[in-house]
Short mmCIF file of C-alpha atoms and ligand atoms in Angstrom, two decimals:
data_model
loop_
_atom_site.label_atom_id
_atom_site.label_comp_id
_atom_site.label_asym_id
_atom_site.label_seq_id
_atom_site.Cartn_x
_atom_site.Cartn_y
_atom_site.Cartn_z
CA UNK D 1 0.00 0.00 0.00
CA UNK D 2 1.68 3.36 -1.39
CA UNK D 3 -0.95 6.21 -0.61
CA UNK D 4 -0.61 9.72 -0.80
CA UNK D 5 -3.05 10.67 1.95
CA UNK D 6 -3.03 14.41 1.54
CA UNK D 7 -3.55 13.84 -2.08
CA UNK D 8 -6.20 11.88 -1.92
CA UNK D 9 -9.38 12.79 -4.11
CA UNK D 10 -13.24 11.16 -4.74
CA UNK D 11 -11.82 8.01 -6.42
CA UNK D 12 -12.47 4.29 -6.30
CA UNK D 13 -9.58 2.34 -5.09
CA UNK D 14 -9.49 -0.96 -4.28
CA UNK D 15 -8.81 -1.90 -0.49
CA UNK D 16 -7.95 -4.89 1.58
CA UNK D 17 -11.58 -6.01 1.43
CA UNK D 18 -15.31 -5.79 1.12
CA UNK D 19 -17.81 -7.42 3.18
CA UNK D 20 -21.23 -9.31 1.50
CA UNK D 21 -24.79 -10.25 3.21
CA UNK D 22 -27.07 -12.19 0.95
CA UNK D 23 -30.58 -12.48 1.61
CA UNK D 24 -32.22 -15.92 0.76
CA UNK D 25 -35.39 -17.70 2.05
CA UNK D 26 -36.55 -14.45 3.67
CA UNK D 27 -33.43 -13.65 5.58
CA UNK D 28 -30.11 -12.13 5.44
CA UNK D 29 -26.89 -14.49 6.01
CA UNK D 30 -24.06 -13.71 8.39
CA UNK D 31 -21.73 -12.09 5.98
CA UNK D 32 -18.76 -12.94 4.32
CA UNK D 33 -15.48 -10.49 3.82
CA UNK D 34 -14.23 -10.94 -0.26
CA UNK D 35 -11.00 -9.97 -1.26
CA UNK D 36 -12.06 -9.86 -4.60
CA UNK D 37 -13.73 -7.10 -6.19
CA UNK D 38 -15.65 -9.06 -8.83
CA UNK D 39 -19.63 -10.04 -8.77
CA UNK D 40 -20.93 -13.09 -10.17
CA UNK D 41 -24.91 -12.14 -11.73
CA UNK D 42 -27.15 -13.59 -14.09
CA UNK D 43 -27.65 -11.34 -16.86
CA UNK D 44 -31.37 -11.40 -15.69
CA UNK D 45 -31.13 -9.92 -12.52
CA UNK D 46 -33.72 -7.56 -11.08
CA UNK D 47 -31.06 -4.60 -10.24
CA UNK D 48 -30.18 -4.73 -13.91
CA UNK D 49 -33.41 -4.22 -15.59
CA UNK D 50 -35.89 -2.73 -13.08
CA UNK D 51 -33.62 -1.25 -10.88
CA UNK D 52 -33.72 -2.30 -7.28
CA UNK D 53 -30.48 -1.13 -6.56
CA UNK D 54 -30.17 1.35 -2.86
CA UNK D 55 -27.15 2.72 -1.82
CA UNK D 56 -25.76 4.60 1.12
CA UNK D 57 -22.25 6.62 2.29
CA UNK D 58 -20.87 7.53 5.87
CA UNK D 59 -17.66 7.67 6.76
CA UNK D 60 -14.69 6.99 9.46
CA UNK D 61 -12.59 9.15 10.50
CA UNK D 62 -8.90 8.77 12.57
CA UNK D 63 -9.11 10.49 15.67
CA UNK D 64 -7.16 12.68 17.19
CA UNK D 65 -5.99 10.13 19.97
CA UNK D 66 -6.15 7.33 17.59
CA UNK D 67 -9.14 5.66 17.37
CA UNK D 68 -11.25 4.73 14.38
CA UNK D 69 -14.57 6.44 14.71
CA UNK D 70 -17.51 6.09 12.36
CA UNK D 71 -20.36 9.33 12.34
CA UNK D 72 -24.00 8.31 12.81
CA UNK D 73 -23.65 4.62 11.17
CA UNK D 74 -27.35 4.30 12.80
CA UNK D 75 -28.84 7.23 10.67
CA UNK D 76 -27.67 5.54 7.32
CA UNK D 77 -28.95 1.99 8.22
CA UNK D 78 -32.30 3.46 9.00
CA UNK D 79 -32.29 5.43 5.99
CA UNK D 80 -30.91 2.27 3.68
CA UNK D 81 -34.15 0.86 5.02
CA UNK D 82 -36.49 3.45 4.16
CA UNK D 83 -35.43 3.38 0.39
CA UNK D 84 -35.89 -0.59 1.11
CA UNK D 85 -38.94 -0.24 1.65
CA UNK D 86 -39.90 2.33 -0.89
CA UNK D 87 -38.17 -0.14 -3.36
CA UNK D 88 -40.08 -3.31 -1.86
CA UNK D 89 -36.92 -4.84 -1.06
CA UNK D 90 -35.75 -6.48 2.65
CA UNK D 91 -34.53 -4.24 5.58
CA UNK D 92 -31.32 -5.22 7.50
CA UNK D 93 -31.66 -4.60 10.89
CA UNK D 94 -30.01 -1.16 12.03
CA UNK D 95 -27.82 -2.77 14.59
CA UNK D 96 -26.99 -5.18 12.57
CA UNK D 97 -25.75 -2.46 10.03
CA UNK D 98 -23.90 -1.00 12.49
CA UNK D 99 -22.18 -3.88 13.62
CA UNK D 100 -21.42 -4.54 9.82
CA UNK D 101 -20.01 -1.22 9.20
CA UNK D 102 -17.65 -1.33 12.46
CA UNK D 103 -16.34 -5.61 10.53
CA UNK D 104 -15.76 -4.05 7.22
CA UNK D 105 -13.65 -0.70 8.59
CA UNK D 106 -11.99 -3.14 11.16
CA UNK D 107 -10.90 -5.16 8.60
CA UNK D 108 -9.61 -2.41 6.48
CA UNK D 109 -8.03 -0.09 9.43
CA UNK D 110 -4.60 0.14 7.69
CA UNK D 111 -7.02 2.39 4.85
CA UNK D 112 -8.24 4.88 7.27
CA UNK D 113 -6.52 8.14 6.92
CA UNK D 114 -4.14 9.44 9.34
CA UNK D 115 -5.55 12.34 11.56
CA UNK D 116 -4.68 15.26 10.14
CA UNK D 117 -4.18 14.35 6.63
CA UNK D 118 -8.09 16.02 5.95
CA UNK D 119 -8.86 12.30 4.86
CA UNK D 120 -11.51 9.80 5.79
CA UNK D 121 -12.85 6.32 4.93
CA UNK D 122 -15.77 5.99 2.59
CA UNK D 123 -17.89 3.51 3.55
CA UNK D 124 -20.56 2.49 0.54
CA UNK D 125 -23.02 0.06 1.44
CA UNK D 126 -24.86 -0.94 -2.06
CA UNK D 127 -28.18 -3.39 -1.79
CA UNK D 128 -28.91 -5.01 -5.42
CA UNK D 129 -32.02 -7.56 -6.66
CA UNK D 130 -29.95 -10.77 -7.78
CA UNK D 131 -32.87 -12.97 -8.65
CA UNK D 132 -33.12 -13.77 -12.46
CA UNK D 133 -36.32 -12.68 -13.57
CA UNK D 134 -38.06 -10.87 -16.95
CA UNK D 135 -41.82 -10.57 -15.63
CA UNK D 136 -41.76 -7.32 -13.33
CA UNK D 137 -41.90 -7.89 -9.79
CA UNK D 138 -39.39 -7.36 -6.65
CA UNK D 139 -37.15 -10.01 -6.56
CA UNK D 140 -36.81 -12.61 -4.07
CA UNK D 141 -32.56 -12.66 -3.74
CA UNK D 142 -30.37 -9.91 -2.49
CA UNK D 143 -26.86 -8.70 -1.81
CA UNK D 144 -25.80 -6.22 0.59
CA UNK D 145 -21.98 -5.13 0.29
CA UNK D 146 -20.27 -3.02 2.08
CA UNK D 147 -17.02 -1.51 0.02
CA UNK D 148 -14.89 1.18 1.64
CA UNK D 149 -12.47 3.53 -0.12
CA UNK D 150 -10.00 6.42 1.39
CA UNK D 151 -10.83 9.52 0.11
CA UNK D 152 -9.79 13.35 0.34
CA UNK D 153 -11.92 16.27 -0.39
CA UNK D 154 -15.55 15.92 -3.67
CA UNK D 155 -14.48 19.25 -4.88
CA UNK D 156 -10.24 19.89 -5.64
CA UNK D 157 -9.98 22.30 -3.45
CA UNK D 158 -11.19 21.74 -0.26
CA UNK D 159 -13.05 24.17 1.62
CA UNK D 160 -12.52 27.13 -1.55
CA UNK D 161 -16.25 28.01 -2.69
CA UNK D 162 -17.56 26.43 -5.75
CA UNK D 163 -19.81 27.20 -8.48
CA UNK D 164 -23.23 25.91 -9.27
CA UNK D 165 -25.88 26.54 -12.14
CA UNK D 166 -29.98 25.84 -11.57
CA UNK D 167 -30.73 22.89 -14.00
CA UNK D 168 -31.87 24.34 -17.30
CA UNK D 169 -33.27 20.74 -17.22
CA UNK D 170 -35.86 22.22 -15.07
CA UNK D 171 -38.64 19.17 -15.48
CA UNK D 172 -35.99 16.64 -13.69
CA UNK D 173 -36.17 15.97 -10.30
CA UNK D 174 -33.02 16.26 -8.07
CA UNK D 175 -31.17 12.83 -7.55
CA UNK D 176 -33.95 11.71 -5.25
CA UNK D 177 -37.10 12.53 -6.81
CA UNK D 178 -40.52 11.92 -4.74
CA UNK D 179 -40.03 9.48 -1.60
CA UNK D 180 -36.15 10.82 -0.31
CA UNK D 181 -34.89 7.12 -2.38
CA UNK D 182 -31.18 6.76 -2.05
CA UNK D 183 -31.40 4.88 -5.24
CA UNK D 184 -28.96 4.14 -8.29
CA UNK D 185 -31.57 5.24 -10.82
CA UNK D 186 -32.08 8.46 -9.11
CA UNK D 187 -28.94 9.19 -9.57
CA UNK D 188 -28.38 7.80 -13.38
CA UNK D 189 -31.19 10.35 -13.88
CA UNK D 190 -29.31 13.39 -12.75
CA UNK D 191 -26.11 12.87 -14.91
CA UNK D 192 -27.65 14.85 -18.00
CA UNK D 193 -28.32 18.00 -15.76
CA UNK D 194 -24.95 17.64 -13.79
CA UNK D 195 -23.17 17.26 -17.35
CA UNK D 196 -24.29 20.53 -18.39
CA UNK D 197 -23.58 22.21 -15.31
CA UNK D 198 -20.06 20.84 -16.13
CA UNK D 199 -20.62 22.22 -19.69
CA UNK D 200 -20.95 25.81 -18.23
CA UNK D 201 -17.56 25.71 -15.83
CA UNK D 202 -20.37 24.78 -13.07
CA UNK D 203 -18.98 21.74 -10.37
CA UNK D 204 -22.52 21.23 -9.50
CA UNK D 205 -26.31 21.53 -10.73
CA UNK D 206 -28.94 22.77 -8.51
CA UNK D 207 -32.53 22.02 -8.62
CA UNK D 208 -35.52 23.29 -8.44
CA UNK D 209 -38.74 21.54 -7.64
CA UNK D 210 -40.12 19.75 -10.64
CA UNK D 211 -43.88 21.29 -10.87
CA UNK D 212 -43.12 24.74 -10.32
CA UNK D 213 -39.43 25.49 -10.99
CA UNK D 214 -39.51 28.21 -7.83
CA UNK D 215 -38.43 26.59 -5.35
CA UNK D 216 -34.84 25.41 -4.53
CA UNK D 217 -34.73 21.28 -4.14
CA UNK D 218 -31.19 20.54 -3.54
CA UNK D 219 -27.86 20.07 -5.82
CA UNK D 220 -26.77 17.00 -7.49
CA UNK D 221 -24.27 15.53 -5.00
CA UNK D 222 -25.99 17.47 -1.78
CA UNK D 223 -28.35 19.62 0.28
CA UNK D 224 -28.80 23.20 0.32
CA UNK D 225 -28.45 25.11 2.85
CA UNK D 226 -27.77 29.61 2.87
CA UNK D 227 -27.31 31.84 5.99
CA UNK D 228 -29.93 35.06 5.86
CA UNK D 229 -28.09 38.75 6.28
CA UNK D 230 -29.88 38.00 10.23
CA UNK D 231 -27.52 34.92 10.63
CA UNK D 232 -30.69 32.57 10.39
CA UNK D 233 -29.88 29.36 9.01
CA UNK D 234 -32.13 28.09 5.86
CA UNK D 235 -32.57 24.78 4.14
CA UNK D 236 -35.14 23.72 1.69
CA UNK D 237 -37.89 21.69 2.73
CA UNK D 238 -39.13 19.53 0.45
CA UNK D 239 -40.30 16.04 -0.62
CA UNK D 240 -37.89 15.51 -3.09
CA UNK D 241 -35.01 16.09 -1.25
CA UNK D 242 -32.81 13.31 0.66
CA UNK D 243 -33.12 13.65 4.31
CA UNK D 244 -29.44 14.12 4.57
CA UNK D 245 -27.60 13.36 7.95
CA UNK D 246 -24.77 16.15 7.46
CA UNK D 247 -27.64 18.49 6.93
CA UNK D 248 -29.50 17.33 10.30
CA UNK D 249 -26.27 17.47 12.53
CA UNK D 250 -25.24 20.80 10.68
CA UNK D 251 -28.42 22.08 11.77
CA UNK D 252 -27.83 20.83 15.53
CA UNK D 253 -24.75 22.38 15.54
CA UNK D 254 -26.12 25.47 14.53
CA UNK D 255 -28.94 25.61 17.65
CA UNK D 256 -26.03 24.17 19.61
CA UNK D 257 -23.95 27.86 18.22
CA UNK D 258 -27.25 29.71 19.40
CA UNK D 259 -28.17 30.16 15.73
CA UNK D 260 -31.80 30.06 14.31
CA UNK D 261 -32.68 27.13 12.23
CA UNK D 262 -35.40 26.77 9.37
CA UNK D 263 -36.35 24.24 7.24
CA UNK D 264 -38.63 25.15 5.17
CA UNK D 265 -39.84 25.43 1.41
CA UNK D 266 -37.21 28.05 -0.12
CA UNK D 267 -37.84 30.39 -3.25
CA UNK D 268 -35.53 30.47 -5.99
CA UNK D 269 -36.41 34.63 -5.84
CA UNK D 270 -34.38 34.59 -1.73
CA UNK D 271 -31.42 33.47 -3.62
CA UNK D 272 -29.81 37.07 -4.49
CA UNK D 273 -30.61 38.25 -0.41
CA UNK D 274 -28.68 35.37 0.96
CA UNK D 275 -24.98 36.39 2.75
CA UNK D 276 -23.84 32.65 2.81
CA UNK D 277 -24.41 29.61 0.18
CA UNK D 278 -23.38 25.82 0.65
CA UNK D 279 -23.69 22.45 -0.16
CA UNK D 280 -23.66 19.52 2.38
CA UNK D 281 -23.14 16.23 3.02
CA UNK D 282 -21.26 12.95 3.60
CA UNK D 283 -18.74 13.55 0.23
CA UNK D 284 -19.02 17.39 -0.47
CA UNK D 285 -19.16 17.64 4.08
CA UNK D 286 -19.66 21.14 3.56
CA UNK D 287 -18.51 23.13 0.50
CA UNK D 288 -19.24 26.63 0.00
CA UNK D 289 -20.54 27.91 -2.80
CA UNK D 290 -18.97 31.13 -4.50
CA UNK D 291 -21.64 31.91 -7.38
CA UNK D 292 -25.13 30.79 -8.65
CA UNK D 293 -26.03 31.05 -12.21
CA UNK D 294 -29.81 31.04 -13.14
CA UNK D 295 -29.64 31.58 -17.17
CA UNK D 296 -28.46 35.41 -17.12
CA UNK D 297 -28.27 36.19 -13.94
CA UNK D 298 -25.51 35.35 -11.50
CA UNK D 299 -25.60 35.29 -7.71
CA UNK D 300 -22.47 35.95 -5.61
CA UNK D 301 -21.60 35.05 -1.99
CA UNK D 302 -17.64 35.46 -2.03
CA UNK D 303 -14.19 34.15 -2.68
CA UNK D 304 -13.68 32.76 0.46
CA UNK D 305 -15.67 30.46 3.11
CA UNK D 306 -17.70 32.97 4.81
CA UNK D 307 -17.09 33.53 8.81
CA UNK D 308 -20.73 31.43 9.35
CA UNK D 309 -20.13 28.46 7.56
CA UNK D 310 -16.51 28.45 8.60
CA UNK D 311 -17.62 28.07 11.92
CA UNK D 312 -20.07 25.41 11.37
CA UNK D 313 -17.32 23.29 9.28
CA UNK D 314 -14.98 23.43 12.10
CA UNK D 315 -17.46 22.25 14.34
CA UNK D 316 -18.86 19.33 12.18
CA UNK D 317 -15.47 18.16 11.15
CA UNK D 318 -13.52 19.16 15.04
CA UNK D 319 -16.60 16.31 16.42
CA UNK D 320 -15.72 13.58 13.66
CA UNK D 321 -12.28 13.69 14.70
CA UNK D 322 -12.50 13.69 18.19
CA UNK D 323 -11.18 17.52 18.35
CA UNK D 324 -14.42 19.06 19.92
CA UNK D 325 -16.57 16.81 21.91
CA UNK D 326 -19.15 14.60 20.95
CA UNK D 327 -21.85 16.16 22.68
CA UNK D 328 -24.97 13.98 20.92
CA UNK D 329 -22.98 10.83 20.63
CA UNK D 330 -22.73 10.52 17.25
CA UNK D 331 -19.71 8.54 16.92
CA UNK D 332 -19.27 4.84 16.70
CA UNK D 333 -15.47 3.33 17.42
CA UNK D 334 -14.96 0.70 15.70
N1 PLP M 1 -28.37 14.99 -1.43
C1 PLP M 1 -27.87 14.16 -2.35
C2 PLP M 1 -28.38 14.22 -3.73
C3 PLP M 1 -26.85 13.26 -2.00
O1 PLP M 1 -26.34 12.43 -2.91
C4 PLP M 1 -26.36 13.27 -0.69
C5 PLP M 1 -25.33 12.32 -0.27
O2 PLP M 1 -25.58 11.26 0.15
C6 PLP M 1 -26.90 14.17 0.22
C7 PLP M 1 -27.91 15.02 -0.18
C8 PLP M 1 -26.36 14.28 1.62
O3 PLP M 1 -26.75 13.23 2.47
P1 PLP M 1 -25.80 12.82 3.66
O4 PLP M 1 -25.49 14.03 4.43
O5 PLP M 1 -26.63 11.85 4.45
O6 PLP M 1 -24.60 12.19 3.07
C1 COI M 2 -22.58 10.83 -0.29
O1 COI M 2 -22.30 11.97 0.07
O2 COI M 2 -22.40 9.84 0.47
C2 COI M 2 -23.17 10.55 -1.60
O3 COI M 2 -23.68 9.49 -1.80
C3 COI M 2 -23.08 11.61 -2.63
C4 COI M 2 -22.30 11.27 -3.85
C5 COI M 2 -22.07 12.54 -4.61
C6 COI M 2 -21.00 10.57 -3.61
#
């Protein structure tokens, strides 16, 4: 192993290993750890034509005195099983997700940044329909896998602000459409939009709502979330967006900073008032974002990480590795 930690980007990489559940006969096995990075399917599998494929991220981070510490493993196994069950596919039990997440970083410890280095280790559990089928119906075999990579910051440049461009695509939905479903699909869908945010120098797309194109849904890889001239914090609420757990803690941490929160539905017309702009979450943890443009018109909120959001970041990231203290205890060691 010959890794540049401070280097490290959003990239797949191979690690020691990954760790499979199948579920057969109603339940889910015990779980085996592969050191092999290859999937034997029938080219009739559910996942492949109708799509039951869910997926989650969380990460582990190396502490400050040394331990391996995974944030809010419980949030993402209870979310994995809502988009089960939105997906009519089987729910793995929370704790046992937990405890699966904790085998699979174990095993791969020696991948887990060192403290410091601004890395962490992605953990990506995937669930897939394996049974052969051609009729449409949910399908009756599954695999849960649990793959971890090391990985440095979404965006090159860390915490520098980033620019973003409303979908001209207005009539897609954001990643997660109607139900908050962490699902592949949702996600194939996006790539047109995101590609043409690319097109126009933009790292990201934003969305609006589908229906009405005037209110703000969320951006391809992440939530929204702006700070008012009054210091309030805002985030969209809305159906289509992913009930994202960076997003939920961010907004503890704000209360927590004596801060007001509200989530609530957001107009695309608040966008030039806001002071501070961002995008959370698990891979973009929280990114600032420098300009909006919407067709003509372009937004601004500054060069630099503004003082707000700096102060939130340091927060969210001084908890994860065991800098500032865990005051909800929302870390797992593993
Ligand atoms: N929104 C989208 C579209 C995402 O892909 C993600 C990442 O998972 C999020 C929001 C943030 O969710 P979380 O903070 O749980 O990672
Ligand atoms: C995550 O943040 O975990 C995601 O799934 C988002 C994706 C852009 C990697």
């Amino acid at each position: 192993m010959n890794i540049e930690w401070e280097k490290l980007g959003f990239e797949f990489r191979p690690t020691k290993s990954n760790l499979r559940y199948t579920y057969r006969d109603g339940k889910w096995d015990d779980g085996e750890l592969f050191e092999t990075y290859d999937l034997t399917l029938s080219v009739a599998s559910n996942c492949l034509h109708y799509g039951q494929a869910i997926f989650e991220g969380l990460k582990a981070f190396r502490c400050q005195d040394g331990a391996v510490r995974v944030f809010r493993p419980d949030a993402n196994g209870e979310r994995l099983n809502s988009s089960a069950r939105h997906l009519l596919m089987p729910e793995f039990p929370v704790e046992r997700f937990v405890e699966a997440v904790r085998r699979v970083v174990a095993d791969n410890v020696e991948y887990v940044p060192p403290f410091g280095t601004g890395g962490s280790l992605y953990i990506r559990p995937v669930m897939i329909g394996t049974t052969p089928q051609i009729g449409i119906s949910s399908s009756l075999t599954y695999q849960l896998i649990f793959i971890v990579v090391p990985v440095g910051p979404y965006y090159k440049g860390g915490i520098k602000p980033v620019d973003a461009m409303i979908s001209l695509d207005y009539d897609r939905a954001a990643p997660h459409g109607t139900g908050h479903i962490k699902a592949a699909g949702n996600y194939a869908a996006s790539l047109y939009p995101s590609r043409i945010a690319k097109e126009h120098h933009c790292s990201v797309a934003l969305f609006m709502d589908p229906k009405t194109h005037e209110f703000i849904d969320e951006f391809g890889t992440s939530n929204f979330l702006a700070i008012t001239a009054d210091g309030v914090y805002v985030t969209p609420k809305s159906p289509s967006v992913l009930p994202s757990v960076t997003n939920r803690s961010l907004m503890q941490i704000a209360r927590d900073l004596g801060m007001k929160v509200e989530q609530r539905p957001v107009r695309k017309t608040e966008l030039p008032g806001f002071k501070e702009v961002a995008a959370c979450g698990t891979a973009v943890v929280l990114t600032p974002v420098g300009r909006i443009f919407d067709g003509d018109k372009v937004y601004e909120y500054g060069t630099e990480i503004g003082p707000v959001l700096k102060s939130l970041y340091e927060e969210m990231t001084g908890i994860q590795h065991g800098i500032r203290p865990d005051r909800h205890g929302w870390l797992v060691t593993v």
